[in-house]
Structures are given as C-alpha cells and as structure tokens.
CSV table of C-alpha atoms in Angstrom, one decimal:
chain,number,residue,atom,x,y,z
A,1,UNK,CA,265.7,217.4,45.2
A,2,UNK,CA,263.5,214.5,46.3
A,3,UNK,CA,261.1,215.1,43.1
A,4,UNK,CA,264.4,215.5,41.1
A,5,UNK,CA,265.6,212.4,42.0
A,6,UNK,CA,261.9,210.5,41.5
A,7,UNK,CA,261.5,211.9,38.0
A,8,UNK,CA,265.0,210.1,37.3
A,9,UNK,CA,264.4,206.8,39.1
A,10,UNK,CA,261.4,206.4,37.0
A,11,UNK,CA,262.7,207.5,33.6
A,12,UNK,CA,265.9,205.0,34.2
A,13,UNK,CA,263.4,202.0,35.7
A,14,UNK,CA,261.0,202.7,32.0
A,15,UNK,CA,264.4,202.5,30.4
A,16,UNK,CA,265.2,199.2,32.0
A,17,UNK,CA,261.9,197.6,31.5
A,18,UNK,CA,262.6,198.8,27.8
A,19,UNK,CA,265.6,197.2,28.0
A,20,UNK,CA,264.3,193.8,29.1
A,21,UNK,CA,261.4,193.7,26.8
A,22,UNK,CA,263.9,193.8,23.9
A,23,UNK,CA,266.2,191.0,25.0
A,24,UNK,CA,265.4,187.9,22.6
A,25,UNK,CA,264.1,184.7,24.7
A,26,UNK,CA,266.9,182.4,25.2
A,27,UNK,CA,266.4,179.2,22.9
A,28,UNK,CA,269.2,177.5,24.4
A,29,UNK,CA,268.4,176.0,27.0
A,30,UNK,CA,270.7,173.6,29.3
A,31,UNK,CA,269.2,169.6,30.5
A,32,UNK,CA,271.1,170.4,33.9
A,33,UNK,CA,269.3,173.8,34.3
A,34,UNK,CA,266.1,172.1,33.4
A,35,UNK,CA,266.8,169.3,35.8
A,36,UNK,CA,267.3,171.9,38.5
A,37,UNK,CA,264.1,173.8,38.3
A,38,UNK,CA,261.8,171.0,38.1
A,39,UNK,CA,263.4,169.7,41.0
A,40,UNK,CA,261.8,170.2,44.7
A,41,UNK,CA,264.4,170.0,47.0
A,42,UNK,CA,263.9,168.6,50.4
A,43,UNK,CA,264.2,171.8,53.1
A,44,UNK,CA,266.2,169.9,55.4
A,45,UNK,CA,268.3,168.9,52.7
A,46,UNK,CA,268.4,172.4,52.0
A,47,UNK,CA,269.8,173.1,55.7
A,48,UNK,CA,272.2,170.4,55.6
A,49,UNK,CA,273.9,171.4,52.6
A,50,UNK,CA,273.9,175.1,53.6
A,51,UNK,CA,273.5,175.9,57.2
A,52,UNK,CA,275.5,172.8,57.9
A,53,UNK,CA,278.2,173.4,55.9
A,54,UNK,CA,280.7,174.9,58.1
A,55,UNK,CA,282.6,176.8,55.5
A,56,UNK,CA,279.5,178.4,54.5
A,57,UNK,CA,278.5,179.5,58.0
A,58,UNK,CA,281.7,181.9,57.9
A,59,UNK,CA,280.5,183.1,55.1
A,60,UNK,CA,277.4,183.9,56.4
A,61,UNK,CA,279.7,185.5,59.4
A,62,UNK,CA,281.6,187.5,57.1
A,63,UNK,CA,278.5,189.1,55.7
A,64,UNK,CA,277.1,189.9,59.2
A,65,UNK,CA,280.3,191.4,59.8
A,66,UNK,CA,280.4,193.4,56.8
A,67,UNK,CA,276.5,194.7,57.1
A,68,UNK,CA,277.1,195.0,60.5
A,69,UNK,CA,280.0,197.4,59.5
A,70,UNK,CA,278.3,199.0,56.5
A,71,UNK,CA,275.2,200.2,58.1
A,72,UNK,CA,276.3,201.5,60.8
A,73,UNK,CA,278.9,203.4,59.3
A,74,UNK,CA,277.9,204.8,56.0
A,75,UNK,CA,274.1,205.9,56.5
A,76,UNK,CA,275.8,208.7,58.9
A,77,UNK,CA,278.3,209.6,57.3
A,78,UNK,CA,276.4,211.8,55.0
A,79,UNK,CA,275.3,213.9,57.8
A,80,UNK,CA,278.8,214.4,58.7
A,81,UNK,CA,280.0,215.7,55.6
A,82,UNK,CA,277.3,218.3,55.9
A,83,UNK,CA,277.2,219.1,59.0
A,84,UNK,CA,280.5,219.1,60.8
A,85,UNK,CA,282.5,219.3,57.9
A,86,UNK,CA,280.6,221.9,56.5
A,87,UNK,CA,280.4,220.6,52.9
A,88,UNK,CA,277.9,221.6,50.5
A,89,UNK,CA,275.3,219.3,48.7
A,90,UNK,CA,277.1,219.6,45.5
A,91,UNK,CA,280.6,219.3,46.5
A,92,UNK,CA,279.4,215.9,48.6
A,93,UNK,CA,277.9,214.9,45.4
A,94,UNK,CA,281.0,215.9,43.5
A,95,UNK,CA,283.2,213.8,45.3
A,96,UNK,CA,280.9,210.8,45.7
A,97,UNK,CA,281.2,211.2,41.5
A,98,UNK,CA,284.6,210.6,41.4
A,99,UNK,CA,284.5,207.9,44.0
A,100,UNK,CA,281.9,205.9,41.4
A,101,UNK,CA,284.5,206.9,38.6
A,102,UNK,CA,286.7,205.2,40.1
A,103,UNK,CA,284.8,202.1,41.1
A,104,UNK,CA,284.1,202.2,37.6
A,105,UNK,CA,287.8,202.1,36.4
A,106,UNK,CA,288.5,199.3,38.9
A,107,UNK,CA,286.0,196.9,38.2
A,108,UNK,CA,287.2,194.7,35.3
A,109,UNK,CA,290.6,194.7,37.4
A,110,UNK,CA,289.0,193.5,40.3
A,111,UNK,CA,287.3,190.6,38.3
A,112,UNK,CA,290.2,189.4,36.9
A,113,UNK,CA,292.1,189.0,40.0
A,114,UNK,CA,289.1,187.3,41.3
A,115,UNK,CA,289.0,184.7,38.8
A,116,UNK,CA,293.0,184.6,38.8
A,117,UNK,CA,293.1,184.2,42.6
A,118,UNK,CA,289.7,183.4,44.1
A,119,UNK,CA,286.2,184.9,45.3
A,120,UNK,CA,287.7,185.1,48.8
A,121,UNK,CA,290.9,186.7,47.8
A,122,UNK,CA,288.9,188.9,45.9
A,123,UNK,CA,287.1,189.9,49.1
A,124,UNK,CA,290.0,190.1,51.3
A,125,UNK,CA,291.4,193.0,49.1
A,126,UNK,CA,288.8,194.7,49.1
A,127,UNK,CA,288.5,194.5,52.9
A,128,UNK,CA,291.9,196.1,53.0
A,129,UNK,CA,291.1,198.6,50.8
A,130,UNK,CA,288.0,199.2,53.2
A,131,UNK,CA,290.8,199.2,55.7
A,132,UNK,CA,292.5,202.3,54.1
A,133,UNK,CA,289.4,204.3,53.4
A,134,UNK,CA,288.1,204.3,56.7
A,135,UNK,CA,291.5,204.8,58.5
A,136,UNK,CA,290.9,208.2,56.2
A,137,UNK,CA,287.9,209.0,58.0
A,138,UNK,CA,289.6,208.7,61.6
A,139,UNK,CA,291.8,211.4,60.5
A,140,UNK,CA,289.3,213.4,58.6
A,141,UNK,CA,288.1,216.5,60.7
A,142,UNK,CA,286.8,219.9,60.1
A,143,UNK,CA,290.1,221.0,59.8
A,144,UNK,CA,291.7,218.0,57.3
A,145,UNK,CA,287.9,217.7,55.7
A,146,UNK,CA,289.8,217.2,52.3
A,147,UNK,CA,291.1,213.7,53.6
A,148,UNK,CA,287.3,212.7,52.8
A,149,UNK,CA,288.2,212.4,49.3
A,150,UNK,CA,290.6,209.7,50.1
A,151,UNK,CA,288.0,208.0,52.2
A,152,UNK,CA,285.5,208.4,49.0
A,153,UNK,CA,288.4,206.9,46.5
A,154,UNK,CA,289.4,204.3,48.4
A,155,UNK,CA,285.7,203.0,49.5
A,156,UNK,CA,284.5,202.8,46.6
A,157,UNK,CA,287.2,201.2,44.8
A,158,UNK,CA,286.3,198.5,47.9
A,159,UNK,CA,283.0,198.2,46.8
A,160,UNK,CA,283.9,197.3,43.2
A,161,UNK,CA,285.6,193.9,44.7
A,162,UNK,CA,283.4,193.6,47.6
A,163,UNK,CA,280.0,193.6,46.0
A,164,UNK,CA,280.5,190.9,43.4
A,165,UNK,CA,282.6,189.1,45.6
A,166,UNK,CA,280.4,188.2,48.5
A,167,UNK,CA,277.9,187.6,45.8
A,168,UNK,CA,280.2,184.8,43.9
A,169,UNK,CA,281.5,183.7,47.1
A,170,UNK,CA,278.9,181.3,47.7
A,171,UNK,CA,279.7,179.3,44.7
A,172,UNK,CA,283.2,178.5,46.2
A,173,UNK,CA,281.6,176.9,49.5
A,174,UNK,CA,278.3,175.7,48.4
A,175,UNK,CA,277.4,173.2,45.5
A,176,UNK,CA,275.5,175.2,42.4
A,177,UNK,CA,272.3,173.1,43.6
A,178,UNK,CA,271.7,175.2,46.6
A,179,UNK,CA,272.8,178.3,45.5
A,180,UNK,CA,269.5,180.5,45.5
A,181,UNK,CA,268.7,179.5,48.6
A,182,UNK,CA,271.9,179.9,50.2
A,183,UNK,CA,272.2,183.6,48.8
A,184,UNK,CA,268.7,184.3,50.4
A,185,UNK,CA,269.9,182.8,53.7
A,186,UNK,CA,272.9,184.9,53.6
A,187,UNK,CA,271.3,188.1,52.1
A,188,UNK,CA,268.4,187.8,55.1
A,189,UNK,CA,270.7,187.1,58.1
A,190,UNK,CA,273.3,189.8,56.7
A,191,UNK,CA,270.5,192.1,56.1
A,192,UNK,CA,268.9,191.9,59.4
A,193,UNK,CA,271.8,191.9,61.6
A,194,UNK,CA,272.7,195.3,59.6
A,195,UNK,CA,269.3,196.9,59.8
A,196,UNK,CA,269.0,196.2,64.0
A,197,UNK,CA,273.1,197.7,64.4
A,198,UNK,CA,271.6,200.3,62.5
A,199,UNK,CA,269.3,201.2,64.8
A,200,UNK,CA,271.5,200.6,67.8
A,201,UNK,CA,273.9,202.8,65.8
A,202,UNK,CA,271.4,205.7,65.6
A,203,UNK,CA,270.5,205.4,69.5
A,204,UNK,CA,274.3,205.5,70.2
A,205,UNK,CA,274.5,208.6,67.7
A,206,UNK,CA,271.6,210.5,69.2
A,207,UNK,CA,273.2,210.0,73.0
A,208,UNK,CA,276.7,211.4,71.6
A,209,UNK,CA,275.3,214.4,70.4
A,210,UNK,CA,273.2,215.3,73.4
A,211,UNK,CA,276.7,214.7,75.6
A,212,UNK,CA,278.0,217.6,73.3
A,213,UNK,CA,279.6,214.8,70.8
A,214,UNK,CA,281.2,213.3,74.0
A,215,UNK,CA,280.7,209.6,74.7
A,216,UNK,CA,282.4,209.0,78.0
C-alpha cells in the first residue's frame, strides 16, 4: 500500500512540475506588486500591523482552535473505523471517496456565498457543518457504524468552506501589505498548537485504552 501510494505521489508531483513548466511567464506585471516586493518592511512594523491588530489576533485564535480541534480528532479517527468499527481498508477508502465527491460538488457554492456574505461567514458555516458531522460521530458506534458516512459527508463538505476560508480570512482583517507574513504567523502558531494537542491527544488515547477504553 505504502509503495502504492509512493509510485502515485511521484507520478502526480512529475505531472505538476510538468504542469508548471508549461505555464507562460506572466508579462503583465502590476507597479503596486512591484512596489511591494522591492519593499523591506520594518519587522516591528510587521508586528504592529499584525500581532497588534486585535481583530487579527482572533483570527489567529480561531485557527488554534480549529488545529487544536483538527489534530486531535481526525488523525485517530482512522484507527477507529478499523478497529472498533470493524471496517475494511476499502470500504474506509470508499466512503472517504464520496466524502471528497462531495467537497467537490460544494466548492464553487461555498465560494460564492463567501464572496456574497464574507470570509468569516464563510467560516462560520462551515463550522456548523463541522458541528453536524462530528455530532455524527458521538452517535456512531459498532452497532450504528453506518452513521460514519454522515460524519464523512458532512466533514468534508466543511472542509470545502473551511480551507479557503481561513486562508482569505486574513485579507478581511489585515491590509494586503502584510499579508505573507501574517499567513506564516497564523499558519505557525495554528500549526504548532495542533501538533503539541496532538501529542497530548495520543498520551490521553494510549491511557484510555489501557483502562479498557475507560477514562474515569
């Protein structure tokens, strides 16, 4: 499976580079663009106009929150479909399919009721939608293991508004000037907040199990 999946990450990565290598240089280029990346910008007035702009600090706290959520959530859940719910490899891959289908389907939607509405309406949807799918899972049990699909749908439909989203939503809060380097600030707090729950996750996961899946 592994080798599998290696032969195909490299055939689609030649196809990309491919891909790239036949896209024509762009002869049109913008003064303000030019302007922008000629310009050094000052790191504390980097800060200023990203760390101290409070409406981009709950930003930053709503991606925490959300990779906080993410990675200690879906990473296991994997293992659950195979192991407790007794699912085989193909059927989990089956239904993760027609969860991507459907993210598929519900893109372009989502997009235009982000640009109708906003980049934060957007997001808050999609957070319901998360909402839904994972009050699938607290129901979903060896014996209603089918409710998974829901969970599957639903998620990933999520991810279709929550992805692009929390990427755009720093335009809304932060002026176009500082946007790479807000991104990175938010990507890398985000990021590492999820990665240590993670871990604290996996600690609390491997303590269940040895209680015989008890916690208290």
């Amino acid at each position: 499976g592994f080798i599998f999946a290696a032969c195909a990450i490299l055939i689609f990565n030649i196809c990309d580079l491919v891909s790239i290598l036949l896209i024509k240089k762009d002869t049109h280029k913008k003064e303000t663009c030019n302007v922008h990346a000629q310009e050094k910008i000052p790191f504390r007035e980097v800060m200023d106009n990203t760390l101290g702009n409070k409406n981009f600090r709950s930003v930053i706290l709503l991606a925490v929150l959300w990779d906080v959520a993410r990675y200690t959530t879906i990473g296991f859940l994997g293992i659950y479909r195979i192991q407790e719910l007794a699912f085989t490899l193909g059927t989990v891959q089956i239904i993760t399919i027609a969860g991507n289908i459907a993210r598929l389907i519900f893109s372009k939607p989502f997009g235009k009721y982000s640009d109708k509405r906003s980049f934060a309406k957007g997001m808050e949807l999609a957070m319901i939608l998360c909402v839904i799918a994972f009050a699938f899972n607290v129901i979903t049990t060896p014996t209603t293991r089918w409710l998974v699909i829901g969970y599957s749908i639903f998620f990933n439909v999520a991810m279709a508004g929550s992805n692009q989203n929390m990427f755009s939503i720093t335009y809304s809060y932060v002026d176009s000037k500082y946007f790479v380097q807000a991104s990175a600030i938010k990507n890398s707090i985000g990021g590492l907040c999820g990665f240590c729950a993670s871990l604290l996750a996996s600690k609390l996961l491997s303590f269940i199990q040895e209680n015989g899946n008890t916690l208290f």
